[in-house]
mmCIF file of C-alpha atoms in Angstrom:
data_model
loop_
_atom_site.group_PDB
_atom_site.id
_atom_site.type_symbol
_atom_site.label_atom_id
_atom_site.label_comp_id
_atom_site.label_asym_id
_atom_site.label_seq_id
_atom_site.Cartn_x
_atom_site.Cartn_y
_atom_site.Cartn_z
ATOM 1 C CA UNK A 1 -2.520 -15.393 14.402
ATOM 2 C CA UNK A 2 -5.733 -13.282 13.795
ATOM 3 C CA UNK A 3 -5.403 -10.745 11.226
ATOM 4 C CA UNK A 4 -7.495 -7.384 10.091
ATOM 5 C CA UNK A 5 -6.802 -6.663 6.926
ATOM 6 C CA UNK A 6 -7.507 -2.754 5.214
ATOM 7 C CA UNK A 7 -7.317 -2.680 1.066
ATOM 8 C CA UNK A 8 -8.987 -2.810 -1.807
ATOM 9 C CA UNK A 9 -9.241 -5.306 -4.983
ATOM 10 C CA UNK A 10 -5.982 -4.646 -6.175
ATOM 11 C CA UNK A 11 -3.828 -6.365 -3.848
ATOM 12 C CA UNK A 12 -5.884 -9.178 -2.782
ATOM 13 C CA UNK A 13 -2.993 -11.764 -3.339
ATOM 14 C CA UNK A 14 -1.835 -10.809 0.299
ATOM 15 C CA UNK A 15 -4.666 -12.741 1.400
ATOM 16 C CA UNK A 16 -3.966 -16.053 -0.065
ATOM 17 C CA UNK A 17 -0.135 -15.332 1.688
ATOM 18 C CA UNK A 18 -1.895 -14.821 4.723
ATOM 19 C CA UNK A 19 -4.025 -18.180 4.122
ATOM 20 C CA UNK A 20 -0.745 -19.639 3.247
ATOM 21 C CA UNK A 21 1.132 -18.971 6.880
ATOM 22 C CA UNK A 22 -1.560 -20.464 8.584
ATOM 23 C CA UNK A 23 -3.037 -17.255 9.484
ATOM 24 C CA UNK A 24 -6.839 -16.273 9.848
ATOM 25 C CA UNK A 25 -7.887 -12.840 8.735
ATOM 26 C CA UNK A 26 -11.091 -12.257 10.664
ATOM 27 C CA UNK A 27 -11.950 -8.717 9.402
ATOM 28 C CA UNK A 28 -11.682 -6.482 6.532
ATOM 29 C CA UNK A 29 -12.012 -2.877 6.032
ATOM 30 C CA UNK A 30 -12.705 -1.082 2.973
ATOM 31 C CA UNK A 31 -12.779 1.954 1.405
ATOM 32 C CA UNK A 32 -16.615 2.380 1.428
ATOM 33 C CA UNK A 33 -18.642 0.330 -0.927
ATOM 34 C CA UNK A 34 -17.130 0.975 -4.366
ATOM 35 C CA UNK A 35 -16.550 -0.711 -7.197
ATOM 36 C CA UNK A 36 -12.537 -1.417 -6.163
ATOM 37 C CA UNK A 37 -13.429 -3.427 -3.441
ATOM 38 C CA UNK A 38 -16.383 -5.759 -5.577
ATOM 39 C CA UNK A 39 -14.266 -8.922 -5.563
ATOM 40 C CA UNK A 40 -13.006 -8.293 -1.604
ATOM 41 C CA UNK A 41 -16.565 -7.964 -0.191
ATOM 42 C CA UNK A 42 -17.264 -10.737 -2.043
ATOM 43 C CA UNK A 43 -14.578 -12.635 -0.520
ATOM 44 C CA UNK A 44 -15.766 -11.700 2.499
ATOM 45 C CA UNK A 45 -18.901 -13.243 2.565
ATOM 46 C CA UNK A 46 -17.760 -16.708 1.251
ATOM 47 C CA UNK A 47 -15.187 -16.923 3.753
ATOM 48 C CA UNK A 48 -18.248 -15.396 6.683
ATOM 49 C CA UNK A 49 -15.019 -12.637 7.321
ATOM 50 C CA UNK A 50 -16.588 -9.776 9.499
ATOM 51 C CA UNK A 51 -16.066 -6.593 6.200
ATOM 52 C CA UNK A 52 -16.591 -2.912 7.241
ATOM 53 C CA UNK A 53 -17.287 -0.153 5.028
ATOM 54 C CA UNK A 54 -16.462 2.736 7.202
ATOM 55 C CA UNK A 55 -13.408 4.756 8.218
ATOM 56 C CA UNK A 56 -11.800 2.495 10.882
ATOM 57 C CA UNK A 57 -11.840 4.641 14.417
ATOM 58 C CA UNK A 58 -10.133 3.889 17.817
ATOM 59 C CA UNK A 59 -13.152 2.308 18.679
ATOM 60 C CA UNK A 60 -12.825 0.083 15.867
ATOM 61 C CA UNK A 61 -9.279 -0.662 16.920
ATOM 62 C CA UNK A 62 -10.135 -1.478 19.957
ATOM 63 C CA UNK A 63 -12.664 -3.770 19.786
ATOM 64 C CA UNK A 64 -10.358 -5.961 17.314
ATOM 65 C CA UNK A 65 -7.554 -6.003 19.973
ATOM 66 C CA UNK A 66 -10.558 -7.307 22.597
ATOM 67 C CA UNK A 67 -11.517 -9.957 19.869
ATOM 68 C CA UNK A 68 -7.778 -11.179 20.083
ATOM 69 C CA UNK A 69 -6.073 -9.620 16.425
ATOM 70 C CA UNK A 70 -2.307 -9.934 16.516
ATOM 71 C CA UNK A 71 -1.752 -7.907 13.266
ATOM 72 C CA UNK A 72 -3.125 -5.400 11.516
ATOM 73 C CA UNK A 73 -2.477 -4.962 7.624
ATOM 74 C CA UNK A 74 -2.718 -2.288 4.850
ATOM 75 C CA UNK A 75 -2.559 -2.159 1.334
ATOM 76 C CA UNK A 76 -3.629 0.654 -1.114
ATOM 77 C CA UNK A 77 -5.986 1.953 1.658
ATOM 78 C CA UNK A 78 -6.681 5.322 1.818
ATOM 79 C CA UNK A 79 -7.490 6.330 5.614
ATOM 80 C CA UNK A 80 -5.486 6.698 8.448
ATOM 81 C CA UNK A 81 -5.636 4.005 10.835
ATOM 82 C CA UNK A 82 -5.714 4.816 14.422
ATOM 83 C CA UNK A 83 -2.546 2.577 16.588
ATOM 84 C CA UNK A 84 -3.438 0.097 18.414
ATOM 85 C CA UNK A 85 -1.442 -0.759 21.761
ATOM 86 C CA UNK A 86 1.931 -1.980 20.847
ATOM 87 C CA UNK A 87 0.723 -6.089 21.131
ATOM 88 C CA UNK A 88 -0.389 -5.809 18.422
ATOM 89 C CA UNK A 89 1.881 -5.711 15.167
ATOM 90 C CA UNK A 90 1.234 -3.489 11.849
ATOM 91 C CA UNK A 91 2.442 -3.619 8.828
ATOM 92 C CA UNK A 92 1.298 -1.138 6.016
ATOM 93 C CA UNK A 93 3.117 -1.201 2.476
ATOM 94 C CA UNK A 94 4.096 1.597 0.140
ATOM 95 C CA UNK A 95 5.614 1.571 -2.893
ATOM 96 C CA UNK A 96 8.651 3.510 -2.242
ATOM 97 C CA UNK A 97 12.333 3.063 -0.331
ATOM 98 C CA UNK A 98 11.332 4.727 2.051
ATOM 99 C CA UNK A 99 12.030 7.462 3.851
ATOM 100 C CA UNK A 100 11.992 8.780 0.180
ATOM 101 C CA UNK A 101 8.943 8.963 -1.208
ATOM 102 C CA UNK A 102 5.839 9.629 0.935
ATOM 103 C CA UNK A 103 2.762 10.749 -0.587
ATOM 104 C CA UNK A 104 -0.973 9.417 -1.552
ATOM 105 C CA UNK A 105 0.594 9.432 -5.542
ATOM 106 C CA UNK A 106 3.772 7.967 -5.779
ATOM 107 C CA UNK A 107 3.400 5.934 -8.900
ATOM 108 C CA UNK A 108 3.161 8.808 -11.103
ATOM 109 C CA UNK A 109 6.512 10.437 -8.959
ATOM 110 C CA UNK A 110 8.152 7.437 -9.965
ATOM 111 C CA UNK A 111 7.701 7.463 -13.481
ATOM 112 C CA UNK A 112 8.434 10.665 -13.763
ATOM 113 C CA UNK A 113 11.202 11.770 -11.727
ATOM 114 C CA UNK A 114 11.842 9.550 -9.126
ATOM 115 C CA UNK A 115 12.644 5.762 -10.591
ATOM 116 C CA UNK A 116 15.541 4.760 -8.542
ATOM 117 C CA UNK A 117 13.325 5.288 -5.357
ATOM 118 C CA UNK A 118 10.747 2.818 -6.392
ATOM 119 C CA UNK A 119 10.396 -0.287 -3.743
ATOM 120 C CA UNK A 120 8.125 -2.386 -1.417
ATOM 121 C CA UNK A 121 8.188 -1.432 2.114
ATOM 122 C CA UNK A 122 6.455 -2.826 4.629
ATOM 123 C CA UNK A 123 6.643 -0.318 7.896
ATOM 124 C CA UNK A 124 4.484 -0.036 11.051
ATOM 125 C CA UNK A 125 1.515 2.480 11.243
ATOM 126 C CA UNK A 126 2.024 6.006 12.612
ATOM 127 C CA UNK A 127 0.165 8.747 13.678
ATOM 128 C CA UNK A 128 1.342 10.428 9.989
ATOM 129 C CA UNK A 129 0.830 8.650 7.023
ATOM 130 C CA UNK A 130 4.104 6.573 5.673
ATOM 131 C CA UNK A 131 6.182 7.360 8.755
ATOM 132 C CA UNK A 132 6.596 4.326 10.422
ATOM 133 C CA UNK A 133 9.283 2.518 11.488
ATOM 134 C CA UNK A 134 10.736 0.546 8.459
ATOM 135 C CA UNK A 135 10.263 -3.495 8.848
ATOM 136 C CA UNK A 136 11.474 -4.944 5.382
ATOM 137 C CA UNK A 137 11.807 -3.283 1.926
ATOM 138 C CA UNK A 138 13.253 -4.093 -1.413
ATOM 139 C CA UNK A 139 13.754 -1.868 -4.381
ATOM 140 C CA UNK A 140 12.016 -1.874 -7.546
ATOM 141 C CA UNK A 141 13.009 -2.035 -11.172
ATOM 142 C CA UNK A 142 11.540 -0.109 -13.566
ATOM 143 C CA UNK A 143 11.559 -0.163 -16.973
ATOM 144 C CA UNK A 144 12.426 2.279 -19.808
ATOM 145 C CA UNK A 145 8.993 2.192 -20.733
ATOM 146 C CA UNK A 146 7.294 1.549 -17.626
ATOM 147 C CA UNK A 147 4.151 2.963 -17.597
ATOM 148 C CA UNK A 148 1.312 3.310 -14.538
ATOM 149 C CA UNK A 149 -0.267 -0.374 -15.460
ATOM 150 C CA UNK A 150 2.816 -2.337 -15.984
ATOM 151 C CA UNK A 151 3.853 -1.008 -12.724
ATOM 152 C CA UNK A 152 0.930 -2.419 -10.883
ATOM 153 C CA UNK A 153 1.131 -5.588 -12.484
ATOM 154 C CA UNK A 154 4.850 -5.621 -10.851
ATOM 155 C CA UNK A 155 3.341 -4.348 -7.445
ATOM 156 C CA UNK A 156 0.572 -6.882 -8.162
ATOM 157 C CA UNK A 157 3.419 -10.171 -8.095
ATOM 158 C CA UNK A 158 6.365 -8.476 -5.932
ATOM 159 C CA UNK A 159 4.193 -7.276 -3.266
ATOM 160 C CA UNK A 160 2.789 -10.769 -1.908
ATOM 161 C CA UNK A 161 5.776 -12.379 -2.907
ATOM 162 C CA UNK A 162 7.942 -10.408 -0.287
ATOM 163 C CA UNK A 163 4.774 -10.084 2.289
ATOM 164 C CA UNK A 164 5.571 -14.172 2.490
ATOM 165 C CA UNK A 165 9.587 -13.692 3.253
ATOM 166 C CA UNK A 166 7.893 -11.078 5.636
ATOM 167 C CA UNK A 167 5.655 -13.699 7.453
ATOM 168 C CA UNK A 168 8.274 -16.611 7.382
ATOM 169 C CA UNK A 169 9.770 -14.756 10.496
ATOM 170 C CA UNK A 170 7.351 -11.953 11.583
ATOM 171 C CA UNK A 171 8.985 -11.541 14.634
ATOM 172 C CA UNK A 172 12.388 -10.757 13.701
ATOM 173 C CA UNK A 173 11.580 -8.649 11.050
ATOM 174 C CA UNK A 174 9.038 -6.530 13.340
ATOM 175 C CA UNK A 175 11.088 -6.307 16.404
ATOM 176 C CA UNK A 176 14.217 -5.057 14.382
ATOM 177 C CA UNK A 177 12.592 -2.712 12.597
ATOM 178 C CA UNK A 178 14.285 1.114 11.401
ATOM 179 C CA UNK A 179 13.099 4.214 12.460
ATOM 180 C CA UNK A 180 12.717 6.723 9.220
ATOM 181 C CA UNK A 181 15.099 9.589 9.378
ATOM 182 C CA UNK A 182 15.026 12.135 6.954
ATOM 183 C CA UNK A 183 13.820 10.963 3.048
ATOM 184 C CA UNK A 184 11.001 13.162 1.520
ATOM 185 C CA UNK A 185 7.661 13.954 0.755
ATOM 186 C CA UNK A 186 6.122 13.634 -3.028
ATOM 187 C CA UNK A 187 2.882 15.978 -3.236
ATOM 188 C CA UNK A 188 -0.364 14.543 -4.349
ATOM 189 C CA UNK A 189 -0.198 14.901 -8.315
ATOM 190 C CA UNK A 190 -3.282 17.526 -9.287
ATOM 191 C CA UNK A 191 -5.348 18.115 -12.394
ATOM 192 C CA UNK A 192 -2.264 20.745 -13.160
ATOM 193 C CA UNK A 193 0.262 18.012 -13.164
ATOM 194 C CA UNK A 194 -1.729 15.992 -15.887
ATOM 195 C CA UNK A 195 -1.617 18.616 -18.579
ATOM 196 C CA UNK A 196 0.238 18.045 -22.183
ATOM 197 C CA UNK A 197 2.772 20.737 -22.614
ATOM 198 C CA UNK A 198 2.909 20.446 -26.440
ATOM 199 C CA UNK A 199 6.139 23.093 -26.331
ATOM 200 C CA UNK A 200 7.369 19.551 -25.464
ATOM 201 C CA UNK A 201 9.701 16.364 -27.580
ATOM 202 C CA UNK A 202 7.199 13.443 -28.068
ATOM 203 C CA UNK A 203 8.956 11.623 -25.442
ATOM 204 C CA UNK A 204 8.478 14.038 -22.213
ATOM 205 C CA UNK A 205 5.078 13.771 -23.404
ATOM 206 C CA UNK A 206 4.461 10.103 -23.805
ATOM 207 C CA UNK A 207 6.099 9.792 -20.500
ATOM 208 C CA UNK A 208 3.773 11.983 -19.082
ATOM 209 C CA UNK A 209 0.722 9.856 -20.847
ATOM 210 C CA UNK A 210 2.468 6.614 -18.985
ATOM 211 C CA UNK A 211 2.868 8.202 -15.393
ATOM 212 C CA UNK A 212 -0.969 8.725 -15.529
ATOM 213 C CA UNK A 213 -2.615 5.654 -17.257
ATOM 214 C CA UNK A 214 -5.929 4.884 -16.881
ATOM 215 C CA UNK A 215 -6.205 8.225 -15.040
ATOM 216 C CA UNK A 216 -5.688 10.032 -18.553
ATOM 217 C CA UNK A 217 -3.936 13.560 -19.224
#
């Protein structure tokens, strides 16, 4: 099947899988030109893939249903993706069980306070952002120590690994999807959330260190 495909550098494992089923991805979106998404553009112009840099619209949308896409997927993408008609299948992933856990930050939520929610879920787009019916999800172990990197390293290997159980029978997995019910909403973590409360034991704050890596504290 043709495939659009919305991310970044992080993830780009899922398009081997794709590759892998037989499946041609004939455009990708990105999040604007920056220097996350070096290695997909790239990509893109060995492989002569249509890439655009700007938010996707409903024209967007539907010109890709007119050039014949099946599926449209999303991974670590930022903007909200208009719906296309219901021919065509979506799948984003976040890294929750959802319907706990939606939010633009939830890696730091589940370092913090939230580890027995972590997960892959794969669920259709929505009008709101993570509210989609649910295809296929697994949970996610975390570590003692897991901080913010070691986390995406596991997102990095569990994420295409399921996206292939997901594509061995599309079909049944999409059409017997679960619609969310409930769960909850993580707010996006803030410059306030990052401080060091030295009035704190060394390991609330190393903790908080982990939950925000490379971001810093």
């Amino acid at each position: 099947m043709k495939v659009a495909y919305f991310g970044c550098d992080l993830f780009m494992g899922c398009l081997a899988v794709f590759a892998a089923n037989k499946h041609d991805v004939v455009t990708i979106f990105t999040a604007g030109c920056q220097s996350n998404n070096e290695k997909l553009r790239l990509y893109a112009d060995q492989k002569s893939i249509n890439c655009i840099h700007e938010k996707p619209t409903k024209q967007h949308i539907e010109a890709l249903e007119k050039s014949g896409v099946e599926c449209m997927f999303s991974v670590e993408y930022p903007y909200l993706i208009p719906s296309p008609s219901e021919k065509v299948m979506t799948l984003n992933m976040h890294p929750t069980m959802l319907p706990n856990g939606r939010g633009a930050t939830p890696l730091s939520w589940l370092i913090l306070q939230y580890r027995e929610d972590a997960g892959v879920t794969f669920h259709k787009l929505a009008p709101q952002f993570d509210e989609g019916d649910i295809v296929f999800q697994a949970p996610l172990t975390l570590d003692d120590d897991e901080g913010f990197e070691s986390l995406l390293v596991k997102l990095h290997y569990k994420i295409p690994h399921y996206l292939n159980t997901v594509l061995a029978d599309l079909p049944t997995y999409y059409h017997n999807a679960l619609k969310q019910s409930g769960g909850s909403y993580w707010p996006k973590m803030t410059l306030q959330d990052r401080l060091l409360n030295w009035k704190k034991g060394l390991d609330d704050i190393q903790q908080v260190i982990r939950a925000f890596g490379r971001f810093g504290v």
